[in-house]
Coordinates of C-alpha atoms in Angstrom, one line a residue:
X1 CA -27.7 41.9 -109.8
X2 CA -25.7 42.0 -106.7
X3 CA -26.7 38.3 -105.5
X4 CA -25.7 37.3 -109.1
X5 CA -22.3 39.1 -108.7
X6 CA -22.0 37.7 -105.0
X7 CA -22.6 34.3 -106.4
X8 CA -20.2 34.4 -109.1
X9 CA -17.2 35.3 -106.7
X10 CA -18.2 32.7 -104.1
X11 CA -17.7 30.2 -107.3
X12 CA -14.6 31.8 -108.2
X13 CA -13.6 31.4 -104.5
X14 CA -14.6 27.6 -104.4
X15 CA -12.8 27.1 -107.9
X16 CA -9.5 28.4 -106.4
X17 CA -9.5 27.4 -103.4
X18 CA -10.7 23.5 -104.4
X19 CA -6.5 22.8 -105.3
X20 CA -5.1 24.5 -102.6
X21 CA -7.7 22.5 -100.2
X22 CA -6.5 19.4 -102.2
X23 CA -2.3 20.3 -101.1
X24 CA -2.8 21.4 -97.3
X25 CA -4.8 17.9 -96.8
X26 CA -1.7 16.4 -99.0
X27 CA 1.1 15.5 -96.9
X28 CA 4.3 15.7 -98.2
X29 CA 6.1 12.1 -97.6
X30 CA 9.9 11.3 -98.5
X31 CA 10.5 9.4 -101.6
X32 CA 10.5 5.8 -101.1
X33 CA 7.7 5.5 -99.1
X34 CA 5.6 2.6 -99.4
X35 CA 1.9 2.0 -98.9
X36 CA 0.2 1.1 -96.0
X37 CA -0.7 -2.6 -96.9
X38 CA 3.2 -2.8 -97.7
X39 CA 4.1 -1.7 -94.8
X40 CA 2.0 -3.9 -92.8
X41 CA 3.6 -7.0 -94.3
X42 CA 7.3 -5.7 -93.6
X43 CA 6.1 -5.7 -90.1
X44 CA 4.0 -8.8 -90.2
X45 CA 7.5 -10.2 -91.8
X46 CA 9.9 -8.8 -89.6
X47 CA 7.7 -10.2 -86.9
X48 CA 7.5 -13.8 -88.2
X49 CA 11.0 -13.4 -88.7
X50 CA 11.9 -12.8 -85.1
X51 CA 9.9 -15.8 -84.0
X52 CA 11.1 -17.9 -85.9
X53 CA 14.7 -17.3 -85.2
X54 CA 14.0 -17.1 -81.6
X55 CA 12.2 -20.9 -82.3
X56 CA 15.2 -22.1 -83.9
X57 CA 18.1 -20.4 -80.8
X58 CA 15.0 -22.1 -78.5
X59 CA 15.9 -25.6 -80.0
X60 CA 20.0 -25.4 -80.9
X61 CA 20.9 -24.1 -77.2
X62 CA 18.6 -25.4 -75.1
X63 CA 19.9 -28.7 -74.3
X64 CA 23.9 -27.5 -74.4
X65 CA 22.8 -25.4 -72.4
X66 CA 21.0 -27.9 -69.9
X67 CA 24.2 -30.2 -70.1
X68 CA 26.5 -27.5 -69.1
X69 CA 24.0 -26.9 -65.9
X70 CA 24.1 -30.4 -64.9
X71 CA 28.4 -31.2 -65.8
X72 CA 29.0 -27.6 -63.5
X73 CA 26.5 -29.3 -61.1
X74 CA 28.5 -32.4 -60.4
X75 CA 32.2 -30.7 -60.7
X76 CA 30.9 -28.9 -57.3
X77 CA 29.6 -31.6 -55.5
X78 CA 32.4 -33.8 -56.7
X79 CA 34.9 -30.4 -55.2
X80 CA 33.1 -29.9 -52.6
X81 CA 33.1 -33.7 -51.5
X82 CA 36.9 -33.8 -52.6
X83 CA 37.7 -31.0 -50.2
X84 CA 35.6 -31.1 -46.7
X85 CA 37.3 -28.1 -45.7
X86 CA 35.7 -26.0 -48.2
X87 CA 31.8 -25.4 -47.0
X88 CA 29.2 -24.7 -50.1
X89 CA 29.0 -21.3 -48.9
X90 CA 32.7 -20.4 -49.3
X91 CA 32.6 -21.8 -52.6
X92 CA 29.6 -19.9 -53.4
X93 CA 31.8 -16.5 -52.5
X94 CA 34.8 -17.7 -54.5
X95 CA 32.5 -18.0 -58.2
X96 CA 31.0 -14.8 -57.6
X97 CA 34.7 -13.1 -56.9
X98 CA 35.6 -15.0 -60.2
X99 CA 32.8 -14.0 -62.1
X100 CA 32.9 -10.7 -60.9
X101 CA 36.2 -10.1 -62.2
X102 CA 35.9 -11.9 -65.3
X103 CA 32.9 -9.2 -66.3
X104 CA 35.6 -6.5 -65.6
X105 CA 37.7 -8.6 -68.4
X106 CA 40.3 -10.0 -65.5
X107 CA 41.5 -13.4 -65.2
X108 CA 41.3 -14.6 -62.1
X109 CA 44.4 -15.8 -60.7
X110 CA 46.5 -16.4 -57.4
X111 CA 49.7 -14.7 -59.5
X112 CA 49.0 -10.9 -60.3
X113 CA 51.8 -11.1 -62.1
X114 CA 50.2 -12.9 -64.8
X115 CA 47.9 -10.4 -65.4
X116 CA 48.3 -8.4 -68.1
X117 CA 46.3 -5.0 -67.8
X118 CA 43.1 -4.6 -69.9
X119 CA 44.1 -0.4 -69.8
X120 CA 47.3 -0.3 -71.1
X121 CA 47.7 2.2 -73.6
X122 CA 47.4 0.0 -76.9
X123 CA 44.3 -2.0 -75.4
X124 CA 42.3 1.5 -74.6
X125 CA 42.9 2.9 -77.6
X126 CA 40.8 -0.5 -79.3
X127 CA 38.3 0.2 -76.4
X128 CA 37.7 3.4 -77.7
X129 CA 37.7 2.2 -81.5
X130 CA 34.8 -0.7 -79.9
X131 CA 32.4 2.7 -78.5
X132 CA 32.8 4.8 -81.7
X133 CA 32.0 2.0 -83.6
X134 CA 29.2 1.2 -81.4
X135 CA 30.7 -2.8 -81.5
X136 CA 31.0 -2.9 -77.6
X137 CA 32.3 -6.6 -77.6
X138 CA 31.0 -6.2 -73.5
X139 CA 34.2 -7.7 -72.4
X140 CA 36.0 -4.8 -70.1
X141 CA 34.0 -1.7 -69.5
X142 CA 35.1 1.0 -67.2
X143 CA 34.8 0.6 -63.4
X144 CA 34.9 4.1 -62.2
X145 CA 32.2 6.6 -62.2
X146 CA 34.6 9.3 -64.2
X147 CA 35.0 6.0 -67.1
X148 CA 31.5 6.1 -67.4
X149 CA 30.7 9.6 -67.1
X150 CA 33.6 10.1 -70.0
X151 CA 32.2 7.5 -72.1
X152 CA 28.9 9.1 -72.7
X153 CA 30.7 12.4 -73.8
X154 CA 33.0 10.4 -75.9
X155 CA 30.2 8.5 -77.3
X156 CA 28.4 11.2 -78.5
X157 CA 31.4 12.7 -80.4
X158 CA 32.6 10.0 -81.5
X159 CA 29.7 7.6 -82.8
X160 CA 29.0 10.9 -84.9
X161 CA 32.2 11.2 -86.3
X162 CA 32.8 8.1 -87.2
X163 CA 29.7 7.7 -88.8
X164 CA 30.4 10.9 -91.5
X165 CA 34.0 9.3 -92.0
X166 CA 33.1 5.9 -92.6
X167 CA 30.5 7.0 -95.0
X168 CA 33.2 9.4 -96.7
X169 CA 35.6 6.3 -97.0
X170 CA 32.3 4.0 -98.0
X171 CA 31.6 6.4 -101.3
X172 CA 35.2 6.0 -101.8
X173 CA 35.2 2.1 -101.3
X174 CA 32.1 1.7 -103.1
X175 CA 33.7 4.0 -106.3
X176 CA 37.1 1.6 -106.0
X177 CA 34.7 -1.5 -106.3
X178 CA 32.6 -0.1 -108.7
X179 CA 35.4 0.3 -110.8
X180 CA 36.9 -3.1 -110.5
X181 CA 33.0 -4.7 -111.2
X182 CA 33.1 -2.4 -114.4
X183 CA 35.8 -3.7 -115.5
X184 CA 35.2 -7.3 -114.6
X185 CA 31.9 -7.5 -116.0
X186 CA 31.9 -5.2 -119.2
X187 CA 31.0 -8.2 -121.4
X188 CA 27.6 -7.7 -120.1
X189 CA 25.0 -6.4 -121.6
X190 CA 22.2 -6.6 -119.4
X191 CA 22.0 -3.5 -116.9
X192 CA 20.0 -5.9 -114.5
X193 CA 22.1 -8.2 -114.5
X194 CA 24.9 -6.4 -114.1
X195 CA 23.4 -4.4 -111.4
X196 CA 22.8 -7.8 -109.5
X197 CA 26.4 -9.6 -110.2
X198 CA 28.2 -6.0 -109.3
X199 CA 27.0 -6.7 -106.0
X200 CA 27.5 -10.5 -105.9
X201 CA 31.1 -9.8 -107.1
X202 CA 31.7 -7.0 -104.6
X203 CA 30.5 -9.2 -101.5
X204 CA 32.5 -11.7 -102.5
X205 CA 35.9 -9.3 -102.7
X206 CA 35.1 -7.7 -99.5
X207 CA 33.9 -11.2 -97.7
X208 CA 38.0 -12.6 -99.0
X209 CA 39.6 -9.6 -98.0
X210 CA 37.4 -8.7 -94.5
X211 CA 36.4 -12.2 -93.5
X212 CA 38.3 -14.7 -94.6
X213 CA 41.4 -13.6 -94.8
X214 CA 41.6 -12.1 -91.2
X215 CA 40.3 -15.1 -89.7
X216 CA 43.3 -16.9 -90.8
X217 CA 45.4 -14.4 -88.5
X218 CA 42.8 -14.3 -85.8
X219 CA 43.1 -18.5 -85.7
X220 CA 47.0 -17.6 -85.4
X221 CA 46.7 -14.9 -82.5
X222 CA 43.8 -15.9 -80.1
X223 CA 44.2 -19.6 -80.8
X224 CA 40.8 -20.5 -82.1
X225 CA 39.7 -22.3 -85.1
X226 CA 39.2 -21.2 -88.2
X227 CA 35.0 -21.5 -88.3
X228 CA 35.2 -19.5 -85.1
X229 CA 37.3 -16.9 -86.3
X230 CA 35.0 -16.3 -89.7
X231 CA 32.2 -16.4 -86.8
X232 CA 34.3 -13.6 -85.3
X233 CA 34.8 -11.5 -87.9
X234 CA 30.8 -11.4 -88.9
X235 CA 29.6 -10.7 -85.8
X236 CA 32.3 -7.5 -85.1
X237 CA 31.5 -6.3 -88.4
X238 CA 28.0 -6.7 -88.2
X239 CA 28.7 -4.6 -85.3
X240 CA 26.3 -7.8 -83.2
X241 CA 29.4 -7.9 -80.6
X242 CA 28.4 -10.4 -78.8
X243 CA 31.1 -10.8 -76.4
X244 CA 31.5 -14.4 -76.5
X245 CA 34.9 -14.0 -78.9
X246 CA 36.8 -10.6 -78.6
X247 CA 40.7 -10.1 -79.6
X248 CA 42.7 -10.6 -76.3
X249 CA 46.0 -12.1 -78.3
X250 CA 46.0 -15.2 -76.2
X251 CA 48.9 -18.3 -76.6
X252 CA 51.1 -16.0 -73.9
X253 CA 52.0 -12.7 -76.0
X254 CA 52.1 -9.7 -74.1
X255 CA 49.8 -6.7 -75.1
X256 CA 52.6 -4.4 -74.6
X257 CA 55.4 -6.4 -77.5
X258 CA 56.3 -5.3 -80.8
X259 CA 54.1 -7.9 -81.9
X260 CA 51.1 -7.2 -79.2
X261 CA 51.4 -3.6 -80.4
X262 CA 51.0 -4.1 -84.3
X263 CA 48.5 -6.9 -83.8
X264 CA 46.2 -4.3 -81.7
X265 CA 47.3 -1.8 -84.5
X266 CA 46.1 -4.7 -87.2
X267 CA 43.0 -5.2 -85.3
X268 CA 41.9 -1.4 -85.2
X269 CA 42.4 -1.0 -88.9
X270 CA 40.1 -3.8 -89.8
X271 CA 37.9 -2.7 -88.0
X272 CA 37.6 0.5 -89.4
X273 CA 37.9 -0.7 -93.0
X274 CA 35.5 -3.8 -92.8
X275 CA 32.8 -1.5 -91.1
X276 CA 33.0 0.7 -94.2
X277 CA 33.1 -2.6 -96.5
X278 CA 29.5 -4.0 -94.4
X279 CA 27.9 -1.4 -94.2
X280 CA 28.2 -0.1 -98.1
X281 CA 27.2 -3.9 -99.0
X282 CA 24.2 -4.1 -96.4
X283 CA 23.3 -0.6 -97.2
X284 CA 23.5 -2.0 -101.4
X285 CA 21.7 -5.2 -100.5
X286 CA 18.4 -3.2 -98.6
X287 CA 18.5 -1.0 -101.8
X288 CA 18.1 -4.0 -103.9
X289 CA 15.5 -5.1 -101.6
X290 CA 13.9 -2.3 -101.2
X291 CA 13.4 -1.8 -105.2
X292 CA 11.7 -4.8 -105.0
X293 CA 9.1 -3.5 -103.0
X294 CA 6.5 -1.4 -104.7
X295 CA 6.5 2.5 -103.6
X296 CA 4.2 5.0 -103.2
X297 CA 3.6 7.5 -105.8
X298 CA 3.9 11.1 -104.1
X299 CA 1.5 13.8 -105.4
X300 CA 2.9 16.6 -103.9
X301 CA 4.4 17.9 -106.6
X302 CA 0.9 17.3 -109.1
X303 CA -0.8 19.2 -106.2
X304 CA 1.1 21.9 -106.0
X305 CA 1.1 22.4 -109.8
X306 CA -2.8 22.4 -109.3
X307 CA -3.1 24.8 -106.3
X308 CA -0.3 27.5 -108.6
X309 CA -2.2 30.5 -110.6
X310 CA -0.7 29.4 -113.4
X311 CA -2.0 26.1 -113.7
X312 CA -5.8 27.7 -113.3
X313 CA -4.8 30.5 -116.1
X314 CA -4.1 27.7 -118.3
X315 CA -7.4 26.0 -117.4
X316 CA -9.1 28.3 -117.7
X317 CA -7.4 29.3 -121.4
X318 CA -8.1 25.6 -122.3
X319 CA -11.9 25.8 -121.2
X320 CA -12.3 29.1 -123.7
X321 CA -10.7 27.3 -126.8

């Protein structure tokens, strides 16, 4: 009798303990998750991808690049050859003083006078914009331990700060847009379709208003043409920052003018505003990517239905009928 009753409650036991075994080996995963085999081909993609573009950079820059090596080449023998008094080695000293002061953002020149300061106050204010922004066009950077030591500290209150305020001003963008698409498109029916040329129409606003349009002023106030100012504005926005373009407001105007001043002011503003823009339409694009992809399902919540008393009682009421 007693090995019957022992029996029954090492049952009972198994019973109830069988769902909550079934939630502690269940781990809880955020919702979007894919599968494994998905995942693996993201990666497998991703990877391709990379290869392939670094097969393609391989290919375009190579030989420019070559052709600059060998024209440099011959302009310092044909110098050298052209000026005896000048040895190779004194030349050698010269490029690297050149060079050297060109990575602190400085011209080199024999007139300092010419020079106009990379630290004014207008031109550190858009350094400070290109760290909290994490652009970091690489162009000046600070030269003193105490710039550096400071931009650590102001990079890590800043990059957060900007990041909650540009996603406060994204919802708000993204609502302002959302509206204009509404209102643009209410003749169709299809949600999916709608869904898809919402975000082809709001690209192509943003793109005029954050791309194109600026580039005309950049072509204006650095000189450059217009391909390479749309170039420009991608890779800032994109936050890339190569280095290669960066506002400096060449063609002879001062940093420290009227129009220096509201140029810089310009500058900082788009920044600001087309960061909000790109990242609300990259972050729009990945979702519509992303629901492409299938998920999968979490049963964390079926489990712990299982593993609750109530769900037995109800079994068990359901067993008896």
């Amino acid at each position: 009798m007693e090995k019957s009753h022992s029996e029954e409650n090492s049952a009972q036991e198994e019973k109830t303990s069988a769902p909550e075994r079934e939630l502690a080996e269940s781990q809880p995963q955020p919702d979007g998750w894919v599968s494994g085999k998905v995942l693996a081909i993201l990666i497998v993609s991703y990877v391709l991808l990379i290869i392939l573009g670094g097969v393609v950079f391989h290919f375009i820059e190579t030989s420019p690049e070559q052709e600059t090596v060998v024209a440099s080449t011959q302009r310092i023998s044909t110098f050298l050859n052209n000026n005896t008094c000048v040895t190779a080695e004194e030349l050698k000293l010269l490029i690297e003083e050149v060079i050297n002061a060109y990575e602190l953002g400085i011209t080199a020149s024999n007139n300092t006078e010419s020079h106009d300061s990379n630290w004014d106050f207008v031109s550190s204010i858009f350094f400070a914009t290109t760290i909290v922004t994490t652009i970091g066009y690489g162009n000046i950077s600070p030269a003193t331990p105490g710039g550096r030591v400071f931009t650590v500290f102001f990079a890590l209150v800043g990059i957060p700060l900007f990041l909650v305020t540009s996603g406060q001003l994204g919802m708000r963008m993204a609502s302002l847009f959302g509206k204009i698409s509404n209102k643009l498109l209410k003749k169709v029916k299809t949600e999916k379709w709608k869904s898809i040329l919402s975000l082809v129409l709001v690209f192509t606003i943003g793109f005029l208003l954050f791309s194109l349009l600026p580039a005309i002023i950049f072509t204006y106030a650095e000189g450059w043409n217009y391909y390479v100012a749309v170039y420009y504005t991608f890779i800032t926005l994109t936050t890339i920052g190569f280095g290669d373009y960066y506002p400096e407001f060449a063609n002879g105007r001062s940093g420290e003018s009227a129009e220096g001043i509201f140029y810089r002011l310009f500058v900082n503003l788009w920044v600001i505003f087309g960061l909000v823009w790109m990242a609300s339409t990259l972050s729009a694009i990945s979702d519509a990517v992303s629901n492409v992809v299938p998920k999968k399902k979490n049963n964390v919540a079926v489990n712990k239905e299982k593993a609750s008393p109530e769900y037995d009682e109800s079994k068990r009421e359901s067993t008896d009928l």
